[in-house]
Amino acid sequence: MRRGRVLFIWMGFPCTSWSMARRLTHSGPGPLRDGGSGLWGLPDLSERDEAKVALGNRLLRVTASMAKEAIRLRIPFALENPKSSRAWLTEPLKYLVRRGAEFYETHFCQFNEPWRKASYLLCFLAPVLQHVLRVCMGKKGFCSATGLR
């Protein structure tokens, strides 16, 4: 990046441990994080879940560090994660917003994917993306792009 050979950076990290899909229900795995004091990982997790949280934390920090350096060097970037991701609540990503990065929303179904997946792109110096991203406007469970459920 520092050599001036990078024109744009597209970033993302797995949302698995940051997902709000893991909730306190009897039908699935419990949460790994919450939106408060457990944002960086809940206490009393299994060894396997602790490893998932630790990996998620490392990947978020590395990604945020790259984005911070891109901002310093004025290199445009986009960072994708689900709209409901708890990652957006973290200080490293909030810092990027304070430094000028902006959120744009898109839905994957608008690009012929079989799922809606509402996602945010946290973008810096990339206003052109807002013109190519699309949001599903479908009603009653039908996709506005494909007409499918």
mmCIF file of C-alpha atoms in Angstrom:
data_model
loop_
_atom_site.group_PDB
_atom_site.id
_atom_site.type_symbol
_atom_site.label_atom_id
_atom_site.label_comp_id
_atom_site.label_asym_id
_atom_site.label_seq_id
_atom_site.Cartn_x
_atom_site.Cartn_y
_atom_site.Cartn_z
ATOM 1 C CA MET A 1 0.000 0.000 0.000
ATOM 2 C CA ARG A 2 2.766 2.421 0.917
ATOM 3 C CA ARG A 3 4.392 2.094 -2.523
ATOM 4 C CA GLY A 4 1.334 3.603 -4.202
ATOM 5 C CA ARG A 5 0.506 0.468 -6.183
ATOM 6 C CA VAL A 6 -2.907 -0.135 -4.649
ATOM 7 C CA LEU A 7 -5.894 1.551 -6.285
ATOM 8 C CA PHE A 8 -8.719 -0.010 -4.253
ATOM 9 C CA ILE A 9 -9.093 -2.538 -1.441
ATOM 10 C CA TRP A 10 -12.074 -4.876 -1.033
ATOM 11 C CA MET A 11 -12.119 -6.363 2.462
ATOM 12 C CA GLY A 12 -14.207 -8.669 4.537
ATOM 13 C CA PHE A 13 -13.830 -11.165 7.320
ATOM 14 C CA PRO A 14 -15.974 -14.163 8.241
ATOM 15 C CA CYS A 15 -19.083 -13.093 10.096
ATOM 16 C CA THR A 16 -19.463 -16.413 11.917
ATOM 17 C CA SER A 17 -18.544 -15.309 15.421
ATOM 18 C CA TRP A 18 -19.942 -11.784 14.938
ATOM 19 C CA SER A 19 -23.332 -13.006 13.717
ATOM 20 C CA MET A 20 -26.531 -12.227 15.565
ATOM 21 C CA ALA A 21 -27.959 -15.457 14.150
ATOM 22 C CA ARG A 22 -26.591 -17.253 17.202
ATOM 23 C CA ARG A 23 -29.152 -16.460 19.859
ATOM 24 C CA LEU A 24 -30.293 -17.880 23.157
ATOM 25 C CA THR A 25 -32.749 -20.424 21.778
ATOM 26 C CA HIS A 26 -33.239 -24.075 22.477
ATOM 27 C CA SER A 27 -32.973 -25.045 18.820
ATOM 28 C CA GLY A 28 -29.472 -23.902 17.973
ATOM 29 C CA PRO A 29 -26.064 -22.935 19.295
ATOM 30 C CA GLY A 30 -25.966 -20.134 21.848
ATOM 31 C CA PRO A 31 -24.463 -16.705 21.298
ATOM 32 C CA LEU A 32 -20.715 -16.078 21.324
ATOM 33 C CA ARG A 33 -21.031 -12.325 21.901
ATOM 34 C CA ASP A 34 -23.517 -9.690 22.909
ATOM 35 C CA GLY A 35 -23.806 -6.002 22.172
ATOM 36 C CA GLY A 36 -22.428 -4.929 25.560
ATOM 37 C CA SER A 37 -19.645 -6.140 27.807
ATOM 38 C CA GLY A 38 -19.490 -9.415 25.872
ATOM 39 C CA LEU A 39 -18.853 -7.758 22.523
ATOM 40 C CA TRP A 40 -15.347 -9.240 22.324
ATOM 41 C CA GLY A 41 -16.609 -12.601 23.603
ATOM 42 C CA LEU A 42 -18.916 -13.917 26.298
ATOM 43 C CA PRO A 43 -17.481 -15.589 29.402
ATOM 44 C CA ASP A 44 -17.710 -19.330 29.957
ATOM 45 C CA LEU A 45 -17.589 -20.350 26.295
ATOM 46 C CA SER A 46 -16.438 -23.795 25.276
ATOM 47 C CA GLU A 47 -12.847 -24.116 24.114
ATOM 48 C CA ARG A 48 -14.053 -24.460 20.526
ATOM 49 C CA ASP A 49 -16.245 -21.332 20.766
ATOM 50 C CA GLU A 50 -13.429 -19.380 22.459
ATOM 51 C CA ALA A 51 -11.229 -20.219 19.469
ATOM 52 C CA LYS A 52 -13.930 -18.950 17.068
ATOM 53 C CA VAL A 53 -14.193 -15.695 19.019
ATOM 54 C CA ALA A 54 -10.409 -15.246 19.188
ATOM 55 C CA LEU A 55 -10.094 -15.770 15.429
ATOM 56 C CA GLY A 56 -12.965 -13.351 14.756
ATOM 57 C CA ASN A 57 -11.342 -10.751 17.002
ATOM 58 C CA ARG A 58 -7.952 -11.110 15.283
ATOM 59 C CA LEU A 59 -9.455 -10.894 11.796
ATOM 60 C CA LEU A 60 -11.479 -7.803 12.699
ATOM 61 C CA ARG A 61 -8.425 -6.082 14.186
ATOM 62 C CA VAL A 62 -6.213 -6.899 11.171
ATOM 63 C CA THR A 63 -8.920 -5.722 8.768
ATOM 64 C CA ALA A 64 -9.496 -2.508 10.740
ATOM 65 C CA SER A 65 -5.740 -1.893 10.842
ATOM 66 C CA MET A 66 -5.520 -2.243 7.055
ATOM 67 C CA ALA A 67 -8.480 0.109 6.631
ATOM 68 C CA LYS A 68 -6.940 2.640 9.009
ATOM 69 C CA GLU A 69 -3.724 2.588 6.963
ATOM 70 C CA ALA A 70 -5.745 2.938 3.744
ATOM 71 C CA ILE A 71 -7.423 6.033 5.167
ATOM 72 C CA ARG A 72 -4.036 7.483 6.121
ATOM 73 C CA LEU A 73 -2.755 6.860 2.580
ATOM 74 C CA ARG A 74 -6.048 8.000 0.980
ATOM 75 C CA ILE A 75 -6.654 4.624 -0.686
ATOM 76 C CA PRO A 76 -10.338 3.847 -1.377
ATOM 77 C CA PHE A 77 -11.743 0.705 0.209
ATOM 78 C CA ALA A 78 -14.908 -1.228 0.928
ATOM 79 C CA LEU A 79 -15.368 -3.507 3.923
ATOM 80 C CA GLU A 80 -18.329 -5.935 3.769
ATOM 81 C CA ASN A 81 -20.153 -7.651 6.618
ATOM 82 C CA PRO A 82 -23.818 -8.425 7.282
ATOM 83 C CA LYS A 83 -25.940 -5.459 8.288
ATOM 84 C CA SER A 84 -26.795 -7.138 11.598
ATOM 85 C CA SER A 85 -23.173 -8.011 12.446
ATOM 86 C CA ARG A 86 -22.035 -7.114 15.937
ATOM 87 C CA ALA A 87 -18.700 -6.142 14.380
ATOM 88 C CA TRP A 88 -20.176 -2.743 13.495
ATOM 89 C CA LEU A 89 -20.489 -2.045 17.233
ATOM 90 C CA THR A 90 -16.738 -2.314 17.844
ATOM 91 C CA GLU A 91 -14.512 0.681 18.446
ATOM 92 C CA PRO A 92 -12.043 -0.163 15.624
ATOM 93 C CA LEU A 93 -14.850 0.037 13.037
ATOM 94 C CA LYS A 94 -16.481 3.076 14.673
ATOM 95 C CA TYR A 95 -13.078 4.779 14.430
ATOM 96 C CA LEU A 96 -13.105 4.292 10.650
ATOM 97 C CA VAL A 97 -16.460 6.071 10.459
ATOM 98 C CA ARG A 98 -15.093 8.983 12.483
ATOM 99 C CA ARG A 99 -12.212 9.183 9.970
ATOM 100 C CA GLY A 100 -14.584 9.525 6.999
ATOM 101 C CA ALA A 101 -15.733 6.033 6.031
ATOM 102 C CA GLU A 102 -19.436 5.768 5.131
ATOM 103 C CA PHE A 103 -21.984 2.954 5.253
ATOM 104 C CA TYR A 104 -23.793 1.774 2.139
ATOM 105 C CA GLU A 105 -26.408 -0.977 2.235
ATOM 106 C CA THR A 106 -26.973 -3.713 -0.307
ATOM 107 C CA HIS A 107 -28.928 -6.979 -0.524
ATOM 108 C CA PHE A 108 -27.342 -9.992 -2.183
ATOM 109 C CA CYS A 109 -30.621 -11.131 -3.796
ATOM 110 C CA GLN A 110 -30.308 -8.129 -6.107
ATOM 111 C CA PHE A 111 -27.267 -9.791 -7.664
ATOM 112 C CA ASN A 112 -28.980 -13.135 -8.377
ATOM 113 C CA GLU A 113 -27.926 -14.817 -5.140
ATOM 114 C CA PRO A 114 -30.507 -17.223 -3.666
ATOM 115 C CA TRP A 115 -30.619 -15.327 -0.357
ATOM 116 C CA ARG A 116 -31.376 -11.748 0.595
ATOM 117 C CA LYS A 117 -28.460 -11.161 3.019
ATOM 118 C CA ALA A 118 -28.689 -7.485 3.912
ATOM 119 C CA SER A 119 -25.106 -6.254 4.098
ATOM 120 C CA TYR A 120 -23.292 -3.062 4.853
ATOM 121 C CA LEU A 121 -20.262 -1.898 2.982
ATOM 122 C CA LEU A 122 -18.149 0.483 5.021
ATOM 123 C CA CYS A 123 -16.535 2.551 2.290
ATOM 124 C CA PHE A 124 -13.851 5.203 2.105
ATOM 125 C CA LEU A 125 -13.443 7.405 -0.975
ATOM 126 C CA ALA A 126 -15.747 5.082 -2.909
ATOM 127 C CA PRO A 127 -18.967 7.039 -3.574
ATOM 128 C CA VAL A 128 -19.390 5.333 -6.950
ATOM 129 C CA LEU A 129 -20.403 2.165 -5.079
ATOM 130 C CA GLN A 130 -23.634 3.750 -3.918
ATOM 131 C CA HIS A 131 -24.725 3.859 -7.570
ATOM 132 C CA VAL A 132 -24.196 0.137 -8.217
ATOM 133 C CA LEU A 133 -25.446 -1.287 -4.931
ATOM 134 C CA ARG A 134 -29.089 -2.291 -4.741
ATOM 135 C CA VAL A 135 -31.577 -2.873 -1.945
ATOM 136 C CA CYS A 136 -34.464 -5.333 -2.266
ATOM 137 C CA MET A 137 -37.816 -3.566 -2.389
ATOM 138 C CA GLY A 138 -39.835 -6.780 -2.524
ATOM 139 C CA LYS A 139 -43.081 -7.182 -0.604
ATOM 140 C CA LYS A 140 -44.482 -10.147 1.347
ATOM 141 C CA GLY A 141 -41.286 -12.193 1.025
ATOM 142 C CA PHE A 142 -40.872 -11.809 -2.725
ATOM 143 C CA CYS A 143 -37.604 -10.488 -4.152
ATOM 144 C CA SER A 144 -37.879 -7.301 -6.180
ATOM 145 C CA ALA A 145 -35.173 -8.485 -8.595
ATOM 146 C CA THR A 146 -36.254 -12.054 -9.281
ATOM 147 C CA GLY A 147 -39.843 -12.216 -8.042
ATOM 148 C CA LEU A 148 -38.931 -15.358 -6.104
ATOM 149 C CA ARG A 149 -39.499 -16.061 -2.404
#
